Short mmCIF file of C-alpha atoms and ligand atoms in Angstrom, two decimals:
data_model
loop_
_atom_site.label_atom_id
_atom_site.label_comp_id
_atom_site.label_asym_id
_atom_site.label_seq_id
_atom_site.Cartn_x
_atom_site.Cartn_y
_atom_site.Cartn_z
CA UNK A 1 72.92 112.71 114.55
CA UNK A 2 75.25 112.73 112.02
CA UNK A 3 73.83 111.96 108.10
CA UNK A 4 74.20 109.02 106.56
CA UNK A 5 75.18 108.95 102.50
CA UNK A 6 74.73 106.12 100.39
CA UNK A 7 75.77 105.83 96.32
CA UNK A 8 74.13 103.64 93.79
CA UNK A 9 74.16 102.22 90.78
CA UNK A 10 74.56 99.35 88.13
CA UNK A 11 78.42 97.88 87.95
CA UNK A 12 79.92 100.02 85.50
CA UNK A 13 78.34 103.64 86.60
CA UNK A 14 81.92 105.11 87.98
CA UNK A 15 80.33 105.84 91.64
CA UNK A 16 83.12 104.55 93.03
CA UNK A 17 85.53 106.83 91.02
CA UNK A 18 83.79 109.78 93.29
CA UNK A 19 84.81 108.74 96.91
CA UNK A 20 87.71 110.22 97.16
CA UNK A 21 86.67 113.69 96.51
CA UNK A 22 83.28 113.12 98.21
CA UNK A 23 85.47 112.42 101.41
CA UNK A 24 87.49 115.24 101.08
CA UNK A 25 84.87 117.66 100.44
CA UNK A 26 82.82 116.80 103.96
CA UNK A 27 86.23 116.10 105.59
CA UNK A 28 87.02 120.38 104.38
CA UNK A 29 83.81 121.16 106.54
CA UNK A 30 84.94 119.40 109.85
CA UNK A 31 82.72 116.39 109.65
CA UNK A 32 84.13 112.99 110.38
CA UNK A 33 83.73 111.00 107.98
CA UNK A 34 83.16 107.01 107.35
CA UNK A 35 83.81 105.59 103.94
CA UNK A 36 82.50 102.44 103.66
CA UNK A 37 81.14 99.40 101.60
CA UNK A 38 78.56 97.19 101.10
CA UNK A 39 78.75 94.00 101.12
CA UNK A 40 81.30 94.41 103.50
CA UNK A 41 82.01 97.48 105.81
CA UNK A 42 82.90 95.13 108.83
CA UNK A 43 85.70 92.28 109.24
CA UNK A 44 83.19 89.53 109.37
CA UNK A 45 80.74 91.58 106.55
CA UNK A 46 83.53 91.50 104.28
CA UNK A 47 84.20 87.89 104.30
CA UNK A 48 80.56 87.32 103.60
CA UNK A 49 81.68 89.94 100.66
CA UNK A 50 84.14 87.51 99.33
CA UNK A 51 81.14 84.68 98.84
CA UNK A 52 78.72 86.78 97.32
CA UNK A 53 80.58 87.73 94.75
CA UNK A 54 82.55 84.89 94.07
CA UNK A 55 80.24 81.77 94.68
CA UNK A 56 77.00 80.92 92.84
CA UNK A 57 74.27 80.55 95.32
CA UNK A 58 70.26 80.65 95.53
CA UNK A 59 69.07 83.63 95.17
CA UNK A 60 67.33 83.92 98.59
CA UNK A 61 70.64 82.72 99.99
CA UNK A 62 72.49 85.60 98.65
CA UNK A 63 69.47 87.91 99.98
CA UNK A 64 69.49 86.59 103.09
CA UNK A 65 73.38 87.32 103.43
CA UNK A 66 73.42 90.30 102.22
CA UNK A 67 70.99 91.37 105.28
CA UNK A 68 73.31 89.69 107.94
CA UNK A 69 76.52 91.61 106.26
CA UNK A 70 74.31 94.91 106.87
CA UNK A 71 73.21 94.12 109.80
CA UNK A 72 76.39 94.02 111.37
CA UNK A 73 77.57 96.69 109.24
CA UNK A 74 74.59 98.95 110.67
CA UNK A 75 75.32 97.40 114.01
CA UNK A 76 78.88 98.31 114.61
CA UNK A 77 79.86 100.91 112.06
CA UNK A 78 77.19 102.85 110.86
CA UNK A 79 74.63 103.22 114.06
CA UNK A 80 77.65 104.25 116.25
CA UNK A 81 78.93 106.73 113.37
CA UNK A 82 75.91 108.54 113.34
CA UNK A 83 75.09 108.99 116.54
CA UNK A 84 78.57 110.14 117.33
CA UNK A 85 77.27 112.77 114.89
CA UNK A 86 79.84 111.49 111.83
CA UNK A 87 79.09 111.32 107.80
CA UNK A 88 78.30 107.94 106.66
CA UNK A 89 79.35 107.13 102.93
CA UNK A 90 78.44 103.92 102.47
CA UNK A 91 79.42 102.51 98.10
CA UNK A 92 76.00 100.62 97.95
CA UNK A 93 73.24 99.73 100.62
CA UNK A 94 69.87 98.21 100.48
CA UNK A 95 68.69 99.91 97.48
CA UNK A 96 71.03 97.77 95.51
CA UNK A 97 69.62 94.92 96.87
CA UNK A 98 65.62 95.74 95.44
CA UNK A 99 67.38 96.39 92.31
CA UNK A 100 69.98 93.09 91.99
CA UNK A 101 68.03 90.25 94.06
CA UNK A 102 64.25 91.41 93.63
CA UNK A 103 64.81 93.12 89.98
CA UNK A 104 67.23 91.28 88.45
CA UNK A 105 67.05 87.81 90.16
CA UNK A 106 63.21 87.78 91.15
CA UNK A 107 63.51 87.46 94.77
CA UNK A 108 59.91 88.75 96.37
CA UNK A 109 60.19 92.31 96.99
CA UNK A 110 58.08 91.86 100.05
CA UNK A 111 60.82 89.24 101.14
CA UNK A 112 63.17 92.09 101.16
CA UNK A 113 60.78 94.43 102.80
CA UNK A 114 60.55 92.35 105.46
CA UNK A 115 64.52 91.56 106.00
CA UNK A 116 64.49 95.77 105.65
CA UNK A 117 62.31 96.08 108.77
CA UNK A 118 64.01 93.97 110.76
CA UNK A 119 67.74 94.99 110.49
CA UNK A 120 67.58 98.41 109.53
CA UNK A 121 64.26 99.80 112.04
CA UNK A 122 63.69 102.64 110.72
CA UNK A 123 67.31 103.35 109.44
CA UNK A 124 67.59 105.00 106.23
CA UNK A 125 70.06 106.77 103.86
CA UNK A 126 69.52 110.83 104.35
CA UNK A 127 70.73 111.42 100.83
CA UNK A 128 71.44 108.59 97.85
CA UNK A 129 73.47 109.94 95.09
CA UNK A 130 71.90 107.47 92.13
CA UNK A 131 75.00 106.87 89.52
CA UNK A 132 72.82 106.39 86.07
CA UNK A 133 74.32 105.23 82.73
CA UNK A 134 72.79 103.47 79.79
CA UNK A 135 72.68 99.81 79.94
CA UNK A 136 74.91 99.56 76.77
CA UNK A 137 77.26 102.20 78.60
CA UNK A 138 78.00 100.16 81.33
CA UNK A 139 78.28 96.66 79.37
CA UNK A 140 81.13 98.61 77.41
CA UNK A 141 82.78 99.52 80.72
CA UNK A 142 82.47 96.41 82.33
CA UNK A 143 84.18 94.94 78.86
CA UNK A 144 87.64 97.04 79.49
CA UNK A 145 87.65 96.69 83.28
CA UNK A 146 89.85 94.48 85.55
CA UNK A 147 88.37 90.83 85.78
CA UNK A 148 84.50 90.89 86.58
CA UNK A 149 83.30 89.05 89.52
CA UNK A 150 80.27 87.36 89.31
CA UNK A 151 77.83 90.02 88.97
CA UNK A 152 79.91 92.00 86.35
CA UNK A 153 79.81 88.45 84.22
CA UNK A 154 76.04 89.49 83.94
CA UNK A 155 73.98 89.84 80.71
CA UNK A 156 72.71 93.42 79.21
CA UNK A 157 68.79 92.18 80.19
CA UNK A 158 70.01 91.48 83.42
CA UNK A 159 71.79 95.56 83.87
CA UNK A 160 68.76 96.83 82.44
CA UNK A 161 66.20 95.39 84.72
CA UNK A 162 68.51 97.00 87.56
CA UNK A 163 68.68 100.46 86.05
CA UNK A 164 64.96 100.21 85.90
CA UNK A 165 64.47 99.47 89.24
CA UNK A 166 67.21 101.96 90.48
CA UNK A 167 65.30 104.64 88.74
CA UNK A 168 61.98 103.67 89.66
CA UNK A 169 63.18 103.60 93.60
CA UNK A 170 64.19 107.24 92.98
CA UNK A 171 61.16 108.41 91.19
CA UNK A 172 59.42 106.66 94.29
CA UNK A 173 61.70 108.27 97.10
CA UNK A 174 62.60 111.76 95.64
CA UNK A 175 63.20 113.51 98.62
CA UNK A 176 66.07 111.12 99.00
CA UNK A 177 67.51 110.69 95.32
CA UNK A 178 70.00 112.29 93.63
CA UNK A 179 69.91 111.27 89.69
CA UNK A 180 73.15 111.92 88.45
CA UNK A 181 74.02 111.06 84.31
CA UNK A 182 77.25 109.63 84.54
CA UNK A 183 77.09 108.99 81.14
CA UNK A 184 78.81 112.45 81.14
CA UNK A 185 81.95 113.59 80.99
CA UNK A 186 83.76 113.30 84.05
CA UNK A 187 84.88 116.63 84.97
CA UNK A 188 80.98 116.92 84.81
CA UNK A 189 80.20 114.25 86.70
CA UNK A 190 82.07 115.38 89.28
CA UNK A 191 80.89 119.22 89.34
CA UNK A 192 77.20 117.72 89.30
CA UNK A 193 78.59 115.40 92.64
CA UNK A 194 80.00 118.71 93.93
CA UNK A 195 76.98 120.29 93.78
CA UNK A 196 74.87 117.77 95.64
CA UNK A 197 77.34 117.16 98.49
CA UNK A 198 77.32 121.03 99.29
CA UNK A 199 73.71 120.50 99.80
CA UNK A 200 73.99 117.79 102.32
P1 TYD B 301 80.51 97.00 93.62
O1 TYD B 301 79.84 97.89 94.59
O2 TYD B 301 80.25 97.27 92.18
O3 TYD B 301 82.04 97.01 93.99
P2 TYD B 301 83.29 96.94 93.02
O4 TYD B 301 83.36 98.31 92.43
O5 TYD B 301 84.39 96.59 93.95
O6 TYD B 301 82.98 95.85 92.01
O7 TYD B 301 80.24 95.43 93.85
C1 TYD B 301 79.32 94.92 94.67
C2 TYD B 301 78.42 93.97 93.93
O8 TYD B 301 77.46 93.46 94.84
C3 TYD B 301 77.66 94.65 92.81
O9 TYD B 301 77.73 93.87 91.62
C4 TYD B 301 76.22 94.66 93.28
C5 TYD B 301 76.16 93.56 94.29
N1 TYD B 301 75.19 93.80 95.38
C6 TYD B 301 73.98 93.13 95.36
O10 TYD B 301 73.72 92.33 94.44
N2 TYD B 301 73.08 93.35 96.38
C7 TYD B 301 73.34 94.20 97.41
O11 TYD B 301 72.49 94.37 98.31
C8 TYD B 301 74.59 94.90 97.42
C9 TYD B 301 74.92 95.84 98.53
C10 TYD B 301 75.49 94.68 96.37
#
């Protein structure tokens, strides 16, 4: 089995700023690796990408969605991957969705326990590298980036409620966690992402 990575955070943190090097790093050690997205990761997953973040929809909607994207993400890219004994990096998985649909938008966490069990078995990330920025830190980011789709358009309460749910998920799961301040520098940032891939 290969291991399967996953990185986190609110819109704003700078995970995605990280792939690259994250890629190169395991690719210097032999592994093969995957780089991938969610919503997305799959031809039919990243259509569904293009309505979730572009049309306003129930909240369950979107939840529900977001579990048929991964499960055919898990299905064809990620179970296959790992078993061929490849690295998984996957920019968001189903902690994002406790933190944006159940924290944010109020959708029963049990709802998304559920949807958990179902499509992912007993799939889940080996390591999550947790991107963590003040709320105000990421609003300011958000402000100078490229046009915001429709989760970026959010308000500060609605950022916080996700960082707090982000960090409570890792205070709940620490064997899996990785906190990283990102509110740092980012020749730090990157040192402190160095560090935790060497471990993995
Ligand atoms: P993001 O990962 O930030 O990509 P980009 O850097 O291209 O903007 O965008 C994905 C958005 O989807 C992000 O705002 C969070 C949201 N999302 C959810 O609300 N629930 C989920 O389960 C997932 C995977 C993402």
């Amino acid at each position: 089995m290969g291991k399967f990575i996953t990185l986190e955070g609110m819109d704003g943190a700078g995970k995605s700023t990280h792939i690259p090097n994250i890629i190169a790093l395991l690719a210097s050690r032999g592994h093969e690796v995957i780089s991938t997205r969610e919503p997305g990761g799959t031809p039919l997953g990243e259509r569904l990408r293009a309505l979730l973040l572009h049309e306003s929809m129930d909240a369950e909607t979107e939840t529900l969605l977001m579990f048929a994207a991964r499960r055919e993400h898990i299905a064809r890219v990620i179970a296959p991957a790992l078993a061929r004994g490849a690295y998984v990096l996957s920019d968001r998985f189903t902690d994002a969705t406790y933190a944006y649909q159940a924290g944010a938008k109020g959708v029963d966490v049990e709802k998304i326990a559920q949807l958990e069990r179902w499509v992912q078995a007993d799939l889940q990330p080996d390591v999550t590298l947790l991107f963590d920025v003040p709320v105000e830190v990421s609003v300011q980011r958000l402000a100078s980036a490229r046009t915001p789709d429709k989760f970026e358009r959010e308000s500060a309460d609605f950022f916080s409620k996700i960082r707090t749910i982000y960090l409570q998920r890792a205070f709940d799961n620490p064997a899996r966690f990785r906190i990283i301040d990102a509110n740092k520098p980012l020749s730090e940032v990157k040192k402190l992402v160095e560090e935790i891939i060497s471990t993995v």
